[in-house]
């Protein structure tokens, strides 16, 4: 029995809501981390049983053309959530500053002494 892992979502497979589908987290680690970040659950990692319902994906990300199954498009990332107001703001992660490369001080002194003195 599946239930959606999204915050404040009560959808379960037993409710039999027409058009509602459940989707496993991607196996590709990069895409999987995008989904985990979108879900915004602190200190949480999805298990192989974790599912998100189709309510959390824009309709254009869902491929309903097959008669046998509903699939998500390859670039689908969940983006529709009912977060409380304090979680509404998207937190962007900062890039770590790149380390500056410093020359040793004595090399500049030696270079100045050899080029500046005639």
PDB file of N, CA and C in Angstrom, residues 24-96:
ATOM      1  N   UNK A  24       8.003   6.319  -8.071  1.00  0.00           N
ATOM      2  CA  UNK A  24       9.189   6.065  -7.246  1.00  0.00           C
ATOM      3  C   UNK A  24      10.232   7.137  -7.493  1.00  0.00           C
ATOM      4  N   UNK A  25      11.102   7.328  -6.525  1.00  0.00           N
ATOM      5  CA  UNK A  25      12.201   8.278  -6.683  1.00  0.00           C
ATOM      6  C   UNK A  25      13.180   7.728  -7.718  1.00  0.00           C
ATOM      7  N   UNK A  26      13.792   8.603  -8.496  1.00  0.00           N
ATOM      8  CA  UNK A  26      14.724   8.141  -9.541  1.00  0.00           C
ATOM      9  C   UNK A  26      15.921   7.393  -8.954  1.00  0.00           C
ATOM     10  N   UNK A  27      16.431   6.462  -9.713  1.00  0.00           N
ATOM     11  CA  UNK A  27      17.645   5.747  -9.294  1.00  0.00           C
ATOM     12  C   UNK A  27      18.890   6.570  -9.583  1.00  0.00           C
ATOM     13  N   UNK A  28      18.828   7.420 -10.598  1.00  0.00           N
ATOM     14  CA  UNK A  28      19.937   8.313 -10.921  1.00  0.00           C
ATOM     15  C   UNK A  28      20.132   9.286  -9.754  1.00  0.00           C
ATOM     16  N   UNK A  29      21.327   9.294  -9.171  1.00  0.00           N
ATOM     17  CA  UNK A  29      21.586  10.062  -7.948  1.00  0.00           C
ATOM     18  C   UNK A  29      21.369  11.564  -8.121  1.00  0.00           C
ATOM     19  N   UNK A  30      21.733  12.125  -9.251  1.00  0.00           N
ATOM     20  CA  UNK A  30      21.564  13.563  -9.476  1.00  0.00           C
ATOM     21  C   UNK A  30      20.085  13.935  -9.479  1.00  0.00           C
ATOM     22  N   UNK A  31      19.296  13.201 -10.236  1.00  0.00           N
ATOM     23  CA  UNK A  31      17.847  13.471 -10.278  1.00  0.00           C
ATOM     24  C   UNK A  31      17.194  13.177  -8.937  1.00  0.00           C
ATOM     25  N   UNK A  32      17.651  12.117  -8.288  1.00  0.00           N
ATOM     26  CA  UNK A  32      17.103  11.741  -6.975  1.00  0.00           C
ATOM     27  C   UNK A  32      17.291  12.874  -5.970  1.00  0.00           C
ATOM     28  N   UNK A  33      18.483  13.493  -5.964  1.00  0.00           N
ATOM     29  CA  UNK A  33      18.755  14.590  -5.034  1.00  0.00           C
ATOM     30  C   UNK A  33      17.904  15.815  -5.349  1.00  0.00           C
ATOM     31  N   UNK A  34      17.588  16.050  -6.616  1.00  0.00           N
ATOM     32  CA  UNK A  34      16.677  17.143  -6.973  1.00  0.00           C
ATOM     33  C   UNK A  34      15.293  16.906  -6.365  1.00  0.00           C
ATOM     34  N   UNK A  35      14.843  15.674  -6.412  1.00  0.00           N
ATOM     35  CA  UNK A  35      13.542  15.340  -5.829  1.00  0.00           C
ATOM     36  C   UNK A  35      13.578  15.493  -4.309  1.00  0.00           C
ATOM     37  N   UNK A  36      14.634  14.995  -3.685  1.00  0.00           N
ATOM     38  CA  UNK A  36      14.764  15.084  -2.218  1.00  0.00           C
ATOM     39  C   UNK A  36      14.766  16.545  -1.788  1.00  0.00           C
ATOM     40  N   UNK A  37      15.500  17.373  -2.511  1.00  0.00           N
ATOM     41  CA  UNK A  37      15.555  18.803  -2.195  1.00  0.00           C
ATOM     42  C   UNK A  37      14.169  19.430  -2.350  1.00  0.00           C
ATOM     43  N   UNK A  38      13.438  19.044  -3.376  1.00  0.00           N
ATOM     44  CA  UNK A  38      12.105  19.600  -3.622  1.00  0.00           C
ATOM     45  C   UNK A  38      11.111  19.212  -2.526  1.00  0.00           C
ATOM     46  N   UNK A  39      11.251  18.016  -1.975  1.00  0.00           N
ATOM     47  CA  UNK A  39      10.342  17.529  -0.935  1.00  0.00           C
ATOM     48  C   UNK A  39      10.541  18.287   0.385  1.00  0.00           C
ATOM     49  N   UNK A  40      11.755  18.760   0.634  1.00  0.00           N
ATOM     50  CA  UNK A  40      12.084  19.578   1.814  1.00  0.00           C
ATOM     51  C   UNK A  40      11.773  18.895   3.141  1.00  0.00           C
ATOM     52  N   UNK A  41      12.160  17.652   3.259  1.00  0.00           N
ATOM     53  CA  UNK A  41      12.025  16.957   4.540  1.00  0.00           C
ATOM     54  C   UNK A  41      13.404  16.885   5.163  1.00  0.00           C
ATOM     55  N   UNK A  42      13.518  17.438   6.357  1.00  0.00           N
ATOM     56  CA  UNK A  42      14.809  17.543   7.026  1.00  0.00           C
ATOM     57  C   UNK A  42      15.315  16.164   7.457  1.00  0.00           C
ATOM     58  N   UNK A  43      16.591  15.921   7.205  1.00  0.00           N
ATOM     59  CA  UNK A  43      17.259  14.670   7.598  1.00  0.00           C
ATOM     60  C   UNK A  43      16.497  13.436   7.102  1.00  0.00           C
ATOM     61  N   UNK A  44      16.099  13.457   5.853  1.00  0.00           N
ATOM     62  CA  UNK A  44      15.316  12.362   5.290  1.00  0.00           C
ATOM     63  C   UNK A  44      15.907  11.918   3.967  1.00  0.00           C
ATOM     64  N   UNK A  45      15.970  10.633   3.793  1.00  0.00           N
ATOM     65  CA  UNK A  45      16.379  10.032   2.525  1.00  0.00           C
ATOM     66  C   UNK A  45      15.302   9.039   2.120  1.00  0.00           C
ATOM     67  N   UNK A  46      14.925   9.017   0.865  1.00  0.00           N
ATOM     68  CA  UNK A  46      13.876   8.087   0.435  1.00  0.00           C
ATOM     69  C   UNK A  46      14.365   6.643   0.428  1.00  0.00           C
ATOM     70  N   UNK A  47      13.455   5.747   0.723  1.00  0.00           N
ATOM     71  CA  UNK A  47      13.758   4.320   0.631  1.00  0.00           C
ATOM     72  C   UNK A  47      13.298   3.830  -0.744  1.00  0.00           C
ATOM     73  N   UNK A  48      13.495   2.568  -1.008  1.00  0.00           N
ATOM     74  CA  UNK A  48      13.048   2.034  -2.296  1.00  0.00           C
ATOM     75  C   UNK A  48      11.523   1.984  -2.381  1.00  0.00           C
ATOM     76  N   UNK A  49      10.849   2.169  -1.250  1.00  0.00           N
ATOM     77  CA  UNK A  49       9.391   2.152  -1.222  1.00  0.00           C
ATOM     78  C   UNK A  49       8.775   3.556  -1.236  1.00  0.00           C
ATOM     79  N   UNK A  50       9.581   4.599  -1.133  1.00  0.00           N
ATOM     80  CA  UNK A  50       9.076   5.975  -1.092  1.00  0.00           C
ATOM     81  C   UNK A  50       8.478   6.368  -2.443  1.00  0.00           C
ATOM     82  N   UNK A  51       7.317   6.996  -2.392  1.00  0.00           N
ATOM     83  CA  UNK A  51       6.607   7.404  -3.614  1.00  0.00           C
ATOM     84  C   UNK A  51       6.111   8.841  -3.466  1.00  0.00           C
ATOM     85  N   UNK A  52       6.003   9.507  -4.594  1.00  0.00           N
ATOM     86  CA  UNK A  52       5.337  10.808  -4.672  1.00  0.00           C
ATOM     87  C   UNK A  52       4.151  10.643  -5.608  1.00  0.00           C
ATOM     88  N   UNK A  53       3.044  11.286  -5.276  1.00  0.00           N
ATOM     89  CA  UNK A  53       1.882  11.183  -6.156  1.00  0.00           C
ATOM     90  C   UNK A  53       1.960  12.231  -7.261  1.00  0.00           C
ATOM     91  N   UNK A  54       1.186  12.002  -8.294  1.00  0.00           N
ATOM     92  CA  UNK A  54       1.214  12.871  -9.474  1.00  0.00           C
ATOM     93  C   UNK A  54       0.717  14.283  -9.179  1.00  0.00           C
ATOM     94  N   UNK A  55       0.074  14.487  -8.043  1.00  0.00           N
ATOM     95  CA  UNK A  55      -0.399  15.820  -7.646  1.00  0.00           C
ATOM     96  C   UNK A  55       0.765  16.818  -7.531  1.00  0.00           C
ATOM     97  N   UNK A  56       1.980  16.322  -7.323  1.00  0.00           N
ATOM     98  CA  UNK A  56       3.140  17.185  -7.078  1.00  0.00           C
ATOM     99  C   UNK A  56       3.952  17.499  -8.336  1.00  0.00           C
ATOM    100  N   UNK A  57       3.452  17.080  -9.486  1.00  0.00           N
ATOM    101  CA  UNK A  57       4.137  17.324 -10.755  1.00  0.00           C
ATOM    102  C   UNK A  57       3.231  18.133 -11.681  1.00  0.00           C
ATOM    103  N   UNK A  58       3.785  19.125 -12.366  1.00  0.00           N
ATOM    104  CA  UNK A  58       2.980  19.831 -13.369  1.00  0.00           C
ATOM    105  C   UNK A  58       2.514  18.834 -14.437  1.00  0.00           C
ATOM    106  N   UNK A  59       1.334  19.033 -14.950  1.00  0.00           N
ATOM    107  CA  UNK A  59       0.751  18.091 -15.918  1.00  0.00           C
ATOM    108  C   UNK A  59       1.654  17.870 -17.130  1.00  0.00           C
ATOM    109  N   UNK A  60       2.387  18.904 -17.562  1.00  0.00           N
ATOM    110  CA  UNK A  60       3.257  18.732 -18.735  1.00  0.00           C
ATOM    111  C   UNK A  60       4.442  17.801 -18.457  1.00  0.00           C
ATOM    112  N   UNK A  61       4.683  17.459 -17.197  1.00  0.00           N
ATOM    113  CA  UNK A  61       5.762  16.532 -16.850  1.00  0.00           C
ATOM    114  C   UNK A  61       5.284  15.080 -16.822  1.00  0.00           C
ATOM    115  N   UNK A  62       3.990  14.880 -17.010  1.00  0.00           N
ATOM    116  CA  UNK A  62       3.405  13.541 -16.933  1.00  0.00           C
ATOM    117  C   UNK A  62       3.034  13.075 -18.336  1.00  0.00           C
ATOM    118  N   UNK A  63       3.499  11.881 -18.683  1.00  0.00           N
ATOM    119  CA  UNK A  63       3.215  11.298 -19.997  1.00  0.00           C
ATOM    120  C   UNK A  63       2.063  10.305 -19.847  1.00  0.00           C
ATOM    121  N   UNK A  64       0.900  10.692 -20.316  1.00  0.00           N
ATOM    122  CA  UNK A  64      -0.286   9.838 -20.215  1.00  0.00           C
ATOM    123  C   UNK A  64      -0.663   9.239 -21.578  1.00  0.00           C
ATOM    124  N   UNK A  65       0.278   9.206 -22.504  1.00  0.00           N
ATOM    125  CA  UNK A  65      -0.026   8.732 -23.859  1.00  0.00           C
ATOM    126  C   UNK A  65      -0.142   7.216 -23.956  1.00  0.00           C
ATOM    127  N   UNK A  66       0.507   6.495 -23.068  1.00  0.00           N
ATOM    128  CA  UNK A  66       0.448   5.038 -23.105  1.00  0.00           C
ATOM    129  C   UNK A  66      -0.884   4.557 -22.518  1.00  0.00           C
ATOM    130  N   UNK A  67      -1.432   3.519 -23.101  1.00  0.00           N
ATOM    131  CA  UNK A  67      -2.672   2.947 -22.569  1.00  0.00           C
ATOM    132  C   UNK A  67      -2.410   2.078 -21.350  1.00  0.00           C
ATOM    133  N   UNK A  68      -1.187   1.574 -21.234  1.00  0.00           N
ATOM    134  CA  UNK A  68      -0.897   0.629 -20.162  1.00  0.00           C
ATOM    135  C   UNK A  68      -0.363   1.269 -18.883  1.00  0.00           C
ATOM    136  N   UNK A  69       0.341   2.398 -19.001  1.00  0.00           N
ATOM    137  CA  UNK A  69       0.886   3.005 -17.783  1.00  0.00           C
ATOM    138  C   UNK A  69       1.124   4.500 -17.970  1.00  0.00           C
ATOM    139  N   UNK A  70       1.185   5.181 -16.844  1.00  0.00           N
ATOM    140  CA  UNK A  70       1.469   6.617 -16.825  1.00  0.00           C
ATOM    141  C   UNK A  70       2.907   6.771 -16.365  1.00  0.00           C
ATOM    142  N   UNK A  71       3.688   7.543 -17.100  1.00  0.00           N
ATOM    143  CA  UNK A  71       5.099   7.744 -16.757  1.00  0.00           C
ATOM    144  C   UNK A  71       5.393   9.224 -16.615  1.00  0.00           C
ATOM    145  N   UNK A  72       6.458   9.494 -15.866  1.00  0.00           N
ATOM    146  CA  UNK A  72       6.961  10.862 -15.780  1.00  0.00           C
ATOM    147  C   UNK A  72       7.970  11.073 -16.893  1.00  0.00           C
ATOM    148  N   UNK A  73       8.056  12.267 -17.381  1.00  0.00           N
ATOM    149  CA  UNK A  73       9.072  12.597 -18.380  1.00  0.00           C
ATOM    150  C   UNK A  73      10.444  12.543 -17.707  1.00  0.00           C
ATOM    151  N   UNK A  74      11.492  12.373 -18.498  1.00  0.00           N
ATOM    152  CA  UNK A  74      12.845  12.216 -17.958  1.00  0.00           C
ATOM    153  C   UNK A  74      13.302  13.402 -17.117  1.00  0.00           C
ATOM    154  N   UNK A  75      12.837  14.595 -17.445  1.00  0.00           N
ATOM    155  CA  UNK A  75      13.282  15.789 -16.723  1.00  0.00           C
ATOM    156  C   UNK A  75      12.303  16.217 -15.628  1.00  0.00           C
ATOM    157  N   UNK A  76      11.359  15.358 -15.266  1.00  0.00           N
ATOM    158  CA  UNK A  76      10.343  15.713 -14.273  1.00  0.00           C
ATOM    159  C   UNK A  76      10.946  15.871 -12.880  1.00  0.00           C
ATOM    160  N   UNK A  77      10.610  16.975 -12.243  1.00  0.00           N
ATOM    161  CA  UNK A  77      10.996  17.241 -10.854  1.00  0.00           C
ATOM    162  C   UNK A  77       9.737  17.738 -10.157  1.00  0.00           C
ATOM    163  N   UNK A  78       9.408  17.194  -8.988  1.00  0.00           N
ATOM    164  CA  UNK A  78       8.202  17.649  -8.298  1.00  0.00           C
ATOM    165  C   UNK A  78       8.323  19.116  -7.900  1.00  0.00           C
ATOM    166  N   UNK A  79       7.246  19.870  -8.081  1.00  0.00           N
ATOM    167  CA  UNK A  79       7.305  21.295  -7.750  1.00  0.00           C
ATOM    168  C   UNK A  79       6.012  21.828  -7.151  1.00  0.00           C
ATOM    169  N   UNK A  80       4.991  21.007  -7.053  1.00  0.00           N
ATOM    170  CA  UNK A  80       3.703  21.462  -6.535  1.00  0.00           C
ATOM    171  C   UNK A  80       3.467  20.861  -5.149  1.00  0.00           C
ATOM    172  N   UNK A  81       3.638  21.680  -4.122  1.00  0.00           N
ATOM    173  CA  UNK A  81       3.498  21.210  -2.747  1.00  0.00           C
ATOM    174  C   UNK A  81       2.638  22.172  -1.940  1.00  0.00           C
ATOM    175  N   UNK A  82       2.047  21.656  -0.881  1.00  0.00           N
ATOM    176  CA  UNK A  82       1.233  22.463   0.021  1.00  0.00           C
ATOM    177  C   UNK A  82       2.014  22.678   1.318  1.00  0.00           C
ATOM    178  N   UNK A  83       3.103  23.445   1.220  1.00  0.00           N
ATOM    179  CA  UNK A  83       3.935  23.695   2.389  1.00  0.00           C
ATOM    180  C   UNK A  83       3.290  24.749   3.280  1.00  0.00           C
ATOM    181  N   UNK A  84       3.519  24.668   4.607  1.00  0.00           N
ATOM    182  CA  UNK A  84       3.082  25.763   5.481  1.00  0.00           C
ATOM    183  C   UNK A  84       3.892  27.015   5.154  1.00  0.00           C
ATOM    184  N   UNK A  85       3.415  28.160   5.595  1.00  0.00           N
ATOM    185  CA  UNK A  85       4.019  29.439   5.199  1.00  0.00           C
ATOM    186  C   UNK A  85       5.509  29.528   5.518  1.00  0.00           C
ATOM    187  N   UNK A  86       5.962  28.954   6.635  1.00  0.00           N
ATOM    188  CA  UNK A  86       7.381  29.066   6.980  1.00  0.00           C
ATOM    189  C   UNK A  86       8.271  28.198   6.085  1.00  0.00           C
ATOM    190  N   UNK A  87       7.687  27.300   5.335  1.00  0.00           N
ATOM    191  CA  UNK A  87       8.472  26.479   4.403  1.00  0.00           C
ATOM    192  C   UNK A  87       8.256  26.879   2.947  1.00  0.00           C
ATOM    193  N   UNK A  88       7.442  27.894   2.701  1.00  0.00           N
ATOM    194  CA  UNK A  88       7.143  28.309   1.332  1.00  0.00           C
ATOM    195  C   UNK A  88       8.371  28.786   0.578  1.00  0.00           C
ATOM    196  N   UNK A  89       9.244  29.521   1.263  1.00  0.00           N
ATOM    197  CA  UNK A  89      10.413  30.102   0.609  1.00  0.00           C
ATOM    198  C   UNK A  89      11.384  29.001   0.194  1.00  0.00           C
ATOM    199  N   UNK A  90      11.808  29.055  -1.033  1.00  0.00           N
ATOM    200  CA  UNK A  90      12.780  28.087  -1.535  1.00  0.00           C
ATOM    201  C   UNK A  90      14.154  28.492  -1.034  1.00  0.00           C
ATOM    202  N   UNK A  91      14.824  27.560  -0.397  1.00  0.00           N
ATOM    203  CA  UNK A  91      16.156  27.829   0.116  1.00  0.00           C
ATOM    204  C   UNK A  91      17.160  27.451  -0.955  1.00  0.00           C
ATOM    205  N   UNK A  92      17.951  28.425  -1.378  1.00  0.00           N
ATOM    206  CA  UNK A  92      18.983  28.156  -2.377  1.00  0.00           C
ATOM    207  C   UNK A  92      20.296  27.894  -1.656  1.00  0.00           C
ATOM    208  N   UNK A  93      20.968  26.890  -2.106  1.00  0.00           N
ATOM    209  CA  UNK A  93      22.268  26.582  -1.527  1.00  0.00           C
ATOM    210  C   UNK A  93      23.316  27.474  -2.161  1.00  0.00           C
ATOM    211  N   UNK A  94      24.193  28.025  -1.316  1.00  0.00           N
ATOM    212  CA  UNK A  94      25.266  28.876  -1.828  1.00  0.00           C
ATOM    213  C   UNK A  94      26.364  28.020  -2.417  1.00  0.00           C
ATOM    214  N   UNK A  95      27.002  28.558  -3.414  1.00  0.00           N
ATOM    215  CA  UNK A  95      28.201  27.907  -3.928  1.00  0.00           C
ATOM    216  C   UNK A  95      29.328  28.198  -2.956  1.00  0.00           C
ATOM    217  N   UNK A  96      30.146  27.230  -2.738  1.00  0.00           N
ATOM    218  CA  UNK A  96      31.302  27.456  -1.889  1.00  0.00           C
ATOM    219  C   UNK A  96      32.279  28.357  -2.622  1.00  0.00           C
TER     220      UNK A  96
END
